[in-house]
Amino acid sequence: MKNKNVIVRLVGGLGNQMFIYAFGKFLQQQGYTVRFDTNAYDKQIGGGG
């Protein structure tokens, strides 16, 4: 049985992030378990602790 877990990393500008998010939602519809990684965004704005 194949592992159907996917981590989708949200990076780039707003348009890229929207496209990547939509792709992640598509994968969910195909039966994948999707986790969204926002660590790059957190570091960019100075968040994360």
PDB file of N, CA and C in Angstrom:
ATOM      1  N   MET A   1       0.842  -1.187   0.000  1.00  0.00           N
ATOM      2  CA  MET A   1       0.000   0.000   0.000  1.00  0.00           C
ATOM      3  C   MET A   1       0.885   1.248   0.000  1.00  0.00           C
ATOM      4  N   LYS A   2       0.565   2.204  -0.850  1.00  0.00           N
ATOM      5  CA  LYS A   2       1.351   3.418  -0.965  1.00  0.00           C
ATOM      6  C   LYS A   2       1.043   4.380   0.176  1.00  0.00           C
ATOM      7  N   ASN A   3       2.097   5.121   0.569  1.00  0.00           N
ATOM      8  CA  ASN A   3       1.947   6.174   1.557  1.00  0.00           C
ATOM      9  C   ASN A   3       1.358   7.390   0.842  1.00  0.00           C
ATOM     10  N   LYS A   4       0.224   7.881   1.309  1.00  0.00           N
ATOM     11  CA  LYS A   4      -0.439   8.998   0.643  1.00  0.00           C
ATOM     12  C   LYS A   4      -0.379  10.265   1.474  1.00  0.00           C
ATOM     13  N   ASN A   5       0.726  10.462   2.191  1.00  0.00           N
ATOM     14  CA  ASN A   5       0.925  11.681   2.959  1.00  0.00           C
ATOM     15  C   ASN A   5       1.789  12.639   2.163  1.00  0.00           C
ATOM     16  N   VAL A   6       1.388  13.916   2.139  1.00  0.00           N
ATOM     17  CA  VAL A   6       2.113  14.926   1.375  1.00  0.00           C
ATOM     18  C   VAL A   6       2.265  16.169   2.245  1.00  0.00           C
ATOM     19  N   ILE A   7       3.453  16.767   2.208  1.00  0.00           N
ATOM     20  CA  ILE A   7       3.673  18.057   2.850  1.00  0.00           C
ATOM     21  C   ILE A   7       3.823  19.086   1.742  1.00  0.00           C
ATOM     22  N   VAL A   8       2.960  20.100   1.768  1.00  0.00           N
ATOM     23  CA  VAL A   8       2.987  21.156   0.762  1.00  0.00           C
ATOM     24  C   VAL A   8       3.579  22.403   1.415  1.00  0.00           C
ATOM     25  N   ARG A   9       4.692  22.882   0.871  1.00  0.00           N
ATOM     26  CA  ARG A   9       5.393  24.034   1.442  1.00  0.00           C
ATOM     27  C   ARG A   9       4.923  25.310   0.760  1.00  0.00           C
ATOM     28  N   LEU A  10       4.336  26.220   1.542  1.00  0.00           N
ATOM     29  CA  LEU A  10       3.868  27.499   1.012  1.00  0.00           C
ATOM     30  C   LEU A  10       5.029  28.490   1.004  1.00  0.00           C
ATOM     31  N   VAL A  11       5.524  28.810  -0.186  1.00  0.00           N
ATOM     32  CA  VAL A  11       6.647  29.741  -0.342  1.00  0.00           C
ATOM     33  C   VAL A  11       6.350  30.681  -1.502  1.00  0.00           C
ATOM     34  N   GLY A  12       7.116  31.761  -1.583  1.00  0.00           N
ATOM     35  CA  GLY A  12       6.987  32.688  -2.693  1.00  0.00           C
ATOM     36  C   GLY A  12       6.022  33.810  -2.383  1.00  0.00           C
ATOM     37  N   GLY A  13       5.634  34.500  -3.428  1.00  0.00           N
ATOM     38  CA  GLY A  13       4.700  35.613  -3.285  1.00  0.00           C
ATOM     39  C   GLY A  13       3.272  35.123  -3.111  1.00  0.00           C
ATOM     40  N   LEU A  14       2.370  36.058  -2.962  1.00  0.00           N
ATOM     41  CA  LEU A  14       0.968  35.712  -2.699  1.00  0.00           C
ATOM     42  C   LEU A  14       0.382  34.834  -3.805  1.00  0.00           C
ATOM     43  N   GLY A  15       0.665  35.158  -5.062  1.00  0.00           N
ATOM     44  CA  GLY A  15       0.129  34.362  -6.170  1.00  0.00           C
ATOM     45  C   GLY A  15       0.628  32.927  -6.133  1.00  0.00           C
ATOM     46  N   ASN A  16       1.917  32.753  -5.872  1.00  0.00           N
ATOM     47  CA  ASN A  16       2.484  31.410  -5.777  1.00  0.00           C
ATOM     48  C   ASN A  16       1.869  30.645  -4.612  1.00  0.00           C
ATOM     49  N   GLN A  17       1.699  31.315  -3.478  1.00  0.00           N
ATOM     50  CA  GLN A  17       1.119  30.660  -2.316  1.00  0.00           C
ATOM     51  C   GLN A  17      -0.308  30.212  -2.593  1.00  0.00           C
ATOM     52  N   MET A  18      -1.077  31.041  -3.304  1.00  0.00           N
ATOM     53  CA  MET A  18      -2.458  30.673  -3.640  1.00  0.00           C
ATOM     54  C   MET A  18      -2.483  29.454  -4.565  1.00  0.00           C
ATOM     55  N   PHE A  19      -1.579  29.435  -5.551  1.00  0.00           N
ATOM     56  CA  PHE A  19      -1.510  28.302  -6.470  1.00  0.00           C
ATOM     57  C   PHE A  19      -1.126  27.024  -5.731  1.00  0.00           C
ATOM     58  N   ILE A  20      -0.114  27.120  -4.865  1.00  0.00           N
ATOM     59  CA  ILE A  20       0.344  25.950  -4.109  1.00  0.00           C
ATOM     60  C   ILE A  20      -0.763  25.448  -3.190  1.00  0.00           C
ATOM     61  N   TYR A  21      -1.492  26.368  -2.552  1.00  0.00           N
ATOM     62  CA  TYR A  21      -2.599  25.989  -1.678  1.00  0.00           C
ATOM     63  C   TYR A  21      -3.683  25.260  -2.474  1.00  0.00           C
ATOM     64  N   ALA A  22      -4.027  25.791  -3.641  1.00  0.00           N
ATOM     65  CA  ALA A  22      -5.048  25.155  -4.483  1.00  0.00           C
ATOM     66  C   ALA A  22      -4.594  23.752  -4.903  1.00  0.00           C
ATOM     67  N   PHE A  23      -3.311  23.598  -5.208  1.00  0.00           N
ATOM     68  CA  PHE A  23      -2.786  22.284  -5.567  1.00  0.00           C
ATOM     69  C   PHE A  23      -2.906  21.318  -4.388  1.00  0.00           C
ATOM     70  N   GLY A  24      -2.615  21.803  -3.182  1.00  0.00           N
ATOM     71  CA  GLY A  24      -2.775  20.978  -1.986  1.00  0.00           C
ATOM     72  C   GLY A  24      -4.214  20.534  -1.794  1.00  0.00           C
ATOM     73  N   LYS A  25      -5.155  21.442  -2.024  1.00  0.00           N
ATOM     74  CA  LYS A  25      -6.569  21.090  -1.902  1.00  0.00           C
ATOM     75  C   LYS A  25      -6.967  20.056  -2.965  1.00  0.00           C
ATOM     76  N   PHE A  26      -6.408  20.177  -4.167  1.00  0.00           N
ATOM     77  CA  PHE A  26      -6.650  19.192  -5.212  1.00  0.00           C
ATOM     78  C   PHE A  26      -6.156  17.813  -4.774  1.00  0.00           C
ATOM     79  N   LEU A  27      -4.951  17.774  -4.187  1.00  0.00           N
ATOM     80  CA  LEU A  27      -4.412  16.497  -3.718  1.00  0.00           C
ATOM     81  C   LEU A  27      -5.312  15.881  -2.652  1.00  0.00           C
ATOM     82  N   GLN A  28      -5.887  16.720  -1.785  1.00  0.00           N
ATOM     83  CA  GLN A  28      -6.811  16.210  -0.778  1.00  0.00           C
ATOM     84  C   GLN A  28      -8.018  15.543  -1.443  1.00  0.00           C
ATOM     85  N   GLN A  29      -8.513  16.144  -2.499  1.00  0.00           N
ATOM     86  CA  GLN A  29      -9.654  15.574  -3.219  1.00  0.00           C
ATOM     87  C   GLN A  29      -9.297  14.245  -3.873  1.00  0.00           C
ATOM     88  N   GLN A  30      -8.006  14.047  -4.171  1.00  0.00           N
ATOM     89  CA  GLN A  30      -7.546  12.804  -4.778  1.00  0.00           C
ATOM     90  C   GLN A  30      -7.259  11.721  -3.745  1.00  0.00           C
ATOM     91  N   GLY A  31      -7.477  12.032  -2.460  1.00  0.00           N
ATOM     92  CA  GLY A  31      -7.318  11.035  -1.416  1.00  0.00           C
ATOM     93  C   GLY A  31      -6.025  11.119  -0.622  1.00  0.00           C
ATOM     94  N   TYR A  32      -5.219  12.152  -0.867  1.00  0.00           N
ATOM     95  CA  TYR A  32      -3.970  12.335  -0.135  1.00  0.00           C
ATOM     96  C   TYR A  32      -4.241  13.043   1.193  1.00  0.00           C
ATOM     97  N   THR A  33      -3.429  12.731   2.189  1.00  0.00           N
ATOM     98  CA  THR A  33      -3.432  13.483   3.437  1.00  0.00           C
ATOM     99  C   THR A  33      -2.416  14.592   3.271  1.00  0.00           C
ATOM    100  N   VAL A  34      -2.871  15.841   3.333  1.00  0.00           N
ATOM    101  CA  VAL A  34      -2.013  16.984   3.036  1.00  0.00           C
ATOM    102  C   VAL A  34      -1.795  17.816   4.292  1.00  0.00           C
ATOM    103  N   ARG A  35      -0.536  18.149   4.533  1.00  0.00           N
ATOM    104  CA  ARG A  35      -0.162  19.085   5.601  1.00  0.00           C
ATOM    105  C   ARG A  35       0.478  20.289   4.929  1.00  0.00           C
ATOM    106  N   PHE A  36       0.121  21.488   5.358  1.00  0.00           N
ATOM    107  CA  PHE A  36       0.672  22.708   4.790  1.00  0.00           C
ATOM    108  C   PHE A  36       1.788  23.229   5.679  1.00  0.00           C
ATOM    109  N   ASP A  37       2.987  23.395   5.102  1.00  0.00           N
ATOM    110  CA  ASP A  37       4.160  23.876   5.820  1.00  0.00           C
ATOM    111  C   ASP A  37       4.274  25.385   5.611  1.00  0.00           C
ATOM    112  N   THR A  38       4.108  26.157   6.691  1.00  0.00           N
ATOM    113  CA  THR A  38       4.188  27.618   6.607  1.00  0.00           C
ATOM    114  C   THR A  38       5.448  28.152   7.273  1.00  0.00           C
ATOM    115  N   ASN A  39       6.427  27.293   7.552  1.00  0.00           N
ATOM    116  CA  ASN A  39       7.638  27.726   8.247  1.00  0.00           C
ATOM    117  C   ASN A  39       8.384  28.827   7.500  1.00  0.00           C
ATOM    118  N   ALA A  40       8.470  28.759   6.196  1.00  0.00           N
ATOM    119  CA  ALA A  40       9.173  29.794   5.425  1.00  0.00           C
ATOM    120  C   ALA A  40       8.482  31.135   5.599  1.00  0.00           C
ATOM    121  N   TYR A  41       7.170  31.141   5.622  1.00  0.00           N
ATOM    122  CA  TYR A  41       6.402  32.376   5.813  1.00  0.00           C
ATOM    123  C   TYR A  41       6.619  32.915   7.226  1.00  0.00           C
ATOM    124  N   ASP A  42       6.591  32.038   8.217  1.00  0.00           N
ATOM    125  CA  ASP A  42       6.796  32.452   9.604  1.00  0.00           C
ATOM    126  C   ASP A  42       8.145  33.125   9.780  1.00  0.00           C
ATOM    127  N   LYS A  43       9.193  32.570   9.155  1.00  0.00           N
ATOM    128  CA  LYS A  43      10.536  33.138   9.261  1.00  0.00           C
ATOM    129  C   LYS A  43      10.639  34.474   8.525  1.00  0.00           C
ATOM    130  N   GLN A  44       9.936  34.587   7.393  1.00  0.00           N
ATOM    131  CA  GLN A  44      10.007  35.787   6.576  1.00  0.00           C
ATOM    132  C   GLN A  44       9.444  37.006   7.318  1.00  0.00           C
ATOM    133  N   ILE A  45       8.370  36.821   8.093  1.00  0.00           N
ATOM    134  CA  ILE A  45       7.755  37.954   8.781  1.00  0.00           C
ATOM    135  C   ILE A  45       8.261  38.098  10.211  1.00  0.00           C
ATOM    136  N   GLY A  46       9.201  37.246  10.605  1.00  0.00           N
ATOM    137  CA  GLY A  46       9.794  37.369  11.919  1.00  0.00           C
ATOM    138  C   GLY A  46       9.010  36.663  13.012  1.00  0.00           C
ATOM    139  N   GLY A  47       8.110  35.787  12.637  1.00  0.00           N
ATOM    140  CA  GLY A  47       7.320  35.055  13.631  1.00  0.00           C
ATOM    141  C   GLY A  47       8.012  33.786  14.069  1.00  0.00           C
ATOM    142  N   GLY A  48       7.242  32.883  14.603  1.00  0.00           N
ATOM    143  CA  GLY A  48       7.765  31.583  14.970  1.00  0.00           C
ATOM    144  C   GLY A  48       8.429  31.537  16.328  1.00  0.00           C
ATOM    145  N   GLY A  49       8.119  32.481  17.199  1.00  0.00           N
ATOM    146  CA  GLY A  49       8.649  32.369  18.552  1.00  0.00           C
ATOM    147  C   GLY A  49       9.485  33.491  18.895  1.00  0.00           C
TER     148      GLY A  49
END
